[in-house]
Rosetta silent file (secondary structure, phi, psi, omega in degrees, C-alpha in Angstrom):
SEQUENCE: QVQLVESGGGLVQAGGSLRLSCAASGRTFSPYTMGWFRQAPGNEREFVAGISWSSWSITNAYYADSVKGRFTISRDNAKNTIYLQVNSLKLEDTAVYYCAATPRSRATMQHEYGYWGQGTQVTVSS
SCORE:     score description
SCORE:     0.000 S_00000001
   1 L     0.000  141.889  174.695   21.519   84.293  -42.691 S_00000001
   2 E  -124.145  127.349  175.725   20.812   85.084  -39.062 S_00000001
   3 E  -104.368  135.688 -176.118   22.787   83.453  -36.269 S_00000001
   4 E  -125.562  133.804  179.224   21.188   83.234  -32.844 S_00000001
   5 E  -131.564  118.084  179.039   22.869   82.446  -29.527 S_00000001
   6 E   -90.245  154.861  173.919   20.878   82.017  -26.321 S_00000001
   7 E  -156.156  169.477  174.726   22.170   82.459  -22.794 S_00000001
   8 L   103.345   -5.921  178.975   20.905   82.937  -19.264 S_00000001
   9 L   -70.972  172.182  179.137   19.459   79.537  -18.505 S_00000001
  10 E   167.405 -169.145  178.309   20.173   77.694  -15.279 S_00000001
  11 E  -100.329  128.416 -177.364   18.825   75.968  -12.226 S_00000001
  12 E  -142.653  149.176  177.692   16.303   77.936  -10.196 S_00000001
  13 E   -77.022  154.322  176.630   13.835   77.149   -7.438 S_00000001
  14 L   -55.131  136.975 -176.462   10.124   77.263   -8.054 S_00000001
  15 L    92.095  -11.639 -178.204    8.891   80.821   -7.751 S_00000001
  16 L   -82.869 -173.783 -175.346   12.216   82.223   -8.869 S_00000001
  17 L  -136.348  156.331  172.473   13.187   84.247  -11.919 S_00000001
  18 E  -145.999  159.165  170.494   15.652   84.239  -14.777 S_00000001
  19 E  -122.915  116.317  177.454   16.370   86.467  -17.724 S_00000001
  20 E   -91.619  143.813  178.359   17.147   84.691  -20.954 S_00000001
  21 E  -123.685  152.204  175.761   18.979   86.504  -23.725 S_00000001
  22 E  -138.186  112.080  179.795   19.292   85.835  -27.429 S_00000001
  23 E   -95.362  130.463 -178.565   22.002   87.626  -29.372 S_00000001
  24 E  -108.568  145.412  174.745   21.564   87.850  -33.126 S_00000001
  25 E  -143.860  167.094 -179.129   24.218   88.359  -35.772 S_00000001
  26 E   106.217 -124.111 -178.678   24.368   88.196  -39.530 S_00000001
  27 L   -68.404  166.706 -179.665   21.655   89.922  -41.503 S_00000001
  28 L   -53.847  128.829 -172.832   19.884   93.041  -40.268 S_00000001
  29 L   -79.501  -35.968 -166.516   18.077   92.144  -37.089 S_00000001
  30 L   -59.753  -42.453 -175.319   15.382   94.752  -36.940 S_00000001
  31 L   -71.498   -5.507 -173.794   12.834   93.629  -39.548 S_00000001
  32 L   -87.442  139.012  164.787   12.576   90.155  -38.060 S_00000001
  33 E   -77.038  135.974 -178.336    9.896   88.905  -35.747 S_00000001
  34 E  -115.246  147.491 -179.475   11.592   87.068  -32.902 S_00000001
  35 E  -140.981  159.553  171.103   10.210   84.262  -30.826 S_00000001
  36 E  -117.621  133.928  173.789   10.916   82.012  -27.891 S_00000001
  37 E  -124.076  166.295  173.789    9.968   78.350  -27.891 S_00000001
  38 E  -144.454  154.699  179.435   10.619   75.629  -25.369 S_00000001
  39 E  -140.650  117.787  175.869   10.860   71.879  -25.399 S_00000001
  40 L   -92.309  156.425 -179.785   10.603   69.638  -22.369 S_00000001
  41 L   -54.691  129.352  178.135   11.778   66.010  -22.488 S_00000001
  42 L    80.896   -1.758 -178.617    9.278   63.859  -24.347 S_00000001
  43 L  -111.267  161.946  172.809    7.244   66.869  -25.458 S_00000001
  44 L   -73.758  155.527  173.780    6.848   68.764  -28.675 S_00000001
  45 L   -69.712  132.829 -176.100    8.517   72.124  -29.028 S_00000001
  46 E  -125.432  149.581  178.193    5.971   74.768  -28.081 S_00000001
  47 E   -69.412  138.931  177.542    5.589   78.482  -28.640 S_00000001
  48 E  -114.546  -53.304 -176.523    6.210   80.663  -25.600 S_00000001
  49 E  -159.547  153.852  177.369    6.360   84.288  -26.750 S_00000001
  50 E  -141.092  155.981  178.120    6.901   86.417  -29.813 S_00000001
  51 E  -143.746  126.148 -177.708    7.721   90.019  -30.539 S_00000001
  52 L   -95.884  179.183 -179.923    7.311   91.761  -33.856 S_00000001
  53 L  -144.439  145.332  176.586    8.901   94.866  -35.244 S_00000001
  54 L  -131.087  167.916 -179.424    7.649   97.609  -37.480 S_00000001
  55 L   -67.723  -14.053  175.584    9.249  100.471  -39.355 S_00000001
  56 L   -94.485   12.616  179.746    7.805  102.796  -36.741 S_00000001
  57 L    59.645   25.300  174.845    9.728  100.912  -34.076 S_00000001
  58 L   -94.103  127.507 -179.166    6.470   99.804  -32.537 S_00000001
  59 L  -108.604  150.368  178.600    6.666   96.294  -31.186 S_00000001
  60 L  -125.213  116.948 -179.502    3.852   93.893  -30.535 S_00000001
  61 E  -102.620  144.156  179.407    4.405   91.160  -27.966 S_00000001
  62 E  -146.769  154.084 -168.256    2.238   88.064  -27.645 S_00000001
  63 E  -137.986  155.093  167.880    2.339   85.016  -25.416 S_00000001
  64 L   -69.447  147.781 -178.367    1.180   81.475  -24.921 S_00000001
  65 L   -57.746  -32.852 -175.311   -1.630   81.290  -22.381 S_00000001
  66 L   -67.917  -17.056 -176.967    0.528   79.173  -20.072 S_00000001
  67 L  -119.561   -4.363 -179.683    3.028   81.988  -19.519 S_00000001
  68 L   -56.466  134.402  179.442    0.901   85.135  -19.729 S_00000001
  69 L    86.981  -14.011  179.830    1.462   87.375  -16.756 S_00000001
  70 L  -114.141  -33.170 -177.663    4.683   85.574  -15.792 S_00000001
  71 E  -109.118  146.341  177.155    6.950   85.943  -18.826 S_00000001
  72 E  -135.241  125.329  177.426    7.896   89.136  -20.643 S_00000001
  73 E  -101.324  141.852  178.195    9.575   89.305  -24.032 S_00000001
  74 E  -148.412  165.453  179.254   11.459   92.403  -25.117 S_00000001
  75 E  -140.276  147.019  174.755   13.946   93.432  -27.753 S_00000001
  76 E  -123.353   97.875 -175.479   16.816   95.866  -28.039 S_00000001
  77 H   -65.544  -30.069  179.627   17.413   96.452  -31.721 S_00000001
  78 H   -65.263  -30.111 -179.976   20.529   98.537  -31.033 S_00000001
  79 H  -101.256    1.231 -177.299   22.099   95.513  -29.351 S_00000001
  80 L    51.827   45.004 -175.016   20.576   92.934  -31.730 S_00000001
  81 E  -137.389  142.026  168.987   19.281   91.124  -28.688 S_00000001
  82 E  -118.035  159.629 -176.145   15.976   89.878  -27.377 S_00000001
  83 E  -131.402  154.132  170.532   15.185   88.920  -23.833 S_00000001
  84 E  -132.852  106.690  175.586   12.735   86.710  -22.029 S_00000001
  85 E   -84.542  120.416 -177.557   12.149   87.623  -18.415 S_00000001
  86 E  -115.534  115.930 -177.765   10.713   84.564  -16.716 S_00000001
  87 L  -117.007  165.614  177.159    9.135   85.074  -13.307 S_00000001
  88 L    48.279   49.183 -174.282    7.166   82.923  -10.874 S_00000001
  89 L   -63.769  143.106  178.748    8.736   79.823  -12.388 S_00000001
  90 L  -116.525  160.998  179.282    6.936   76.517  -12.046 S_00000001
  91 H   -55.418  -37.305 -177.542    8.220   72.969  -12.266 S_00000001
  92 H   -73.565   -3.402  174.270    6.472   72.622  -15.615 S_00000001
  93 H   -83.628   -6.871  179.004    8.546   75.471  -17.043 S_00000001
  94 L   -61.965  124.171 -176.476   11.564   73.163  -17.054 S_00000001
  95 E  -178.068  170.259  166.071   12.691   72.869  -20.681 S_00000001
  96 E   -88.652  128.825 -178.225   15.269   73.861  -23.230 S_00000001
  97 E  -102.915  129.395 -176.716   14.387   77.361  -24.391 S_00000001
  98 E  -116.573  141.495  173.104   15.053   78.279  -28.010 S_00000001
  99 E   -98.627  145.239 -178.708   15.220   81.633  -29.712 S_00000001
 100 E  -146.159  158.157 -178.645   13.983   81.899  -33.300 S_00000001
 101 E  -134.501  147.722  178.536   13.629   84.486  -36.049 S_00000001
 102 E  -150.023  146.959  174.866   11.279   84.941  -38.996 S_00000001
 103 L   -78.739   -5.622  176.876   10.624   87.652  -41.570 S_00000001
 104 L   -65.270  155.555 -178.549    6.870   87.194  -40.995 S_00000001
 105 L   -77.190  -24.097  178.214    5.072   89.978  -39.169 S_00000001
 106 L  -156.989  137.027 -177.137    3.645   87.564  -36.588 S_00000001
 107 L  -156.460  136.401  177.999    4.301   83.884  -35.996 S_00000001
 108 L  -128.095   -2.107 -177.068    3.513   81.277  -33.366 S_00000001
 109 L  -107.024  144.834 -179.496    4.242   78.025  -35.218 S_00000001
 110 H   -52.713  -46.852 -172.674    7.612   76.297  -35.478 S_00000001
 111 H   -67.935  -11.566  178.712    7.472   75.992  -39.232 S_00000001
 112 H   -82.511  -12.548 -177.948    7.036   79.751  -39.582 S_00000001
 113 L  -104.677  130.969 -176.372   10.490   80.373  -38.165 S_00000001
 114 L  -102.439  -14.133 -177.132   13.531   79.796  -40.339 S_00000001
 115 E  -124.968  135.335 -175.629   16.351   80.594  -37.954 S_00000001
 116 E  -136.906  147.293  170.605   16.996   78.914  -34.614 S_00000001
 117 L   -88.141 -178.276 -177.653   19.514   79.056  -31.807 S_00000001
 118 L   -86.411  -14.619  176.845   20.968   76.041  -30.021 S_00000001
 119 L    98.721  154.669  174.439   18.906   76.507  -26.881 S_00000001
 120 E  -135.237  135.206 -174.255   19.508   77.180  -23.214 S_00000001
 121 E   -82.591  130.981  171.119   18.408   74.858  -20.432 S_00000001
 122 E  -117.832  122.652  179.252   16.061   76.095  -17.722 S_00000001
 123 E  -122.467  122.692  179.931   15.543   73.724  -14.817 S_00000001
 124 E  -106.008  125.820 -178.749   13.075   74.541  -12.056 S_00000001
 125 E  -108.411  156.913 -179.380   13.441   72.649   -8.786 S_00000001
 126 L   -87.610    0.000    0.000   10.987   72.270   -5.929 S_00000001
C-alpha cells in the first residue's frame, strides 16, 4: 500500500504560481512512477504530468500539452515527495489536483494508477 497526501493548493491570481506537494508513505516510494491529474467541475479527471524512476536514479518527466512549458514535475526520493511547480496560471487551470502512483514505468491514463491522494484545490482568479 502507498498512501499519498497532497498539499500546497490555494487561491491565486491569473499569471501567478504555486508549488504543489505530494508526500508518500507506506511501501517503498522509489520504484513507482508518480503522476499528477486534475479535475475541474463537470469535467473528467485529466492527466497533467508524470515522472518515472529507474534504478539508475534517472527520471523521465512528461506532460500534457496544455501545461507544457508552464508546469514542472519533480521528485525527491529521499523525502518520498513529489512536487508540481505551476507557473503562469490560467483560469482554466482551476481544478482539484490529485497525486497518483503506479508501478508501471510510464503512465498517463487514470486506470493505470492504483494509488491516489485526496486532492488539493487550486483556484485561479482573474
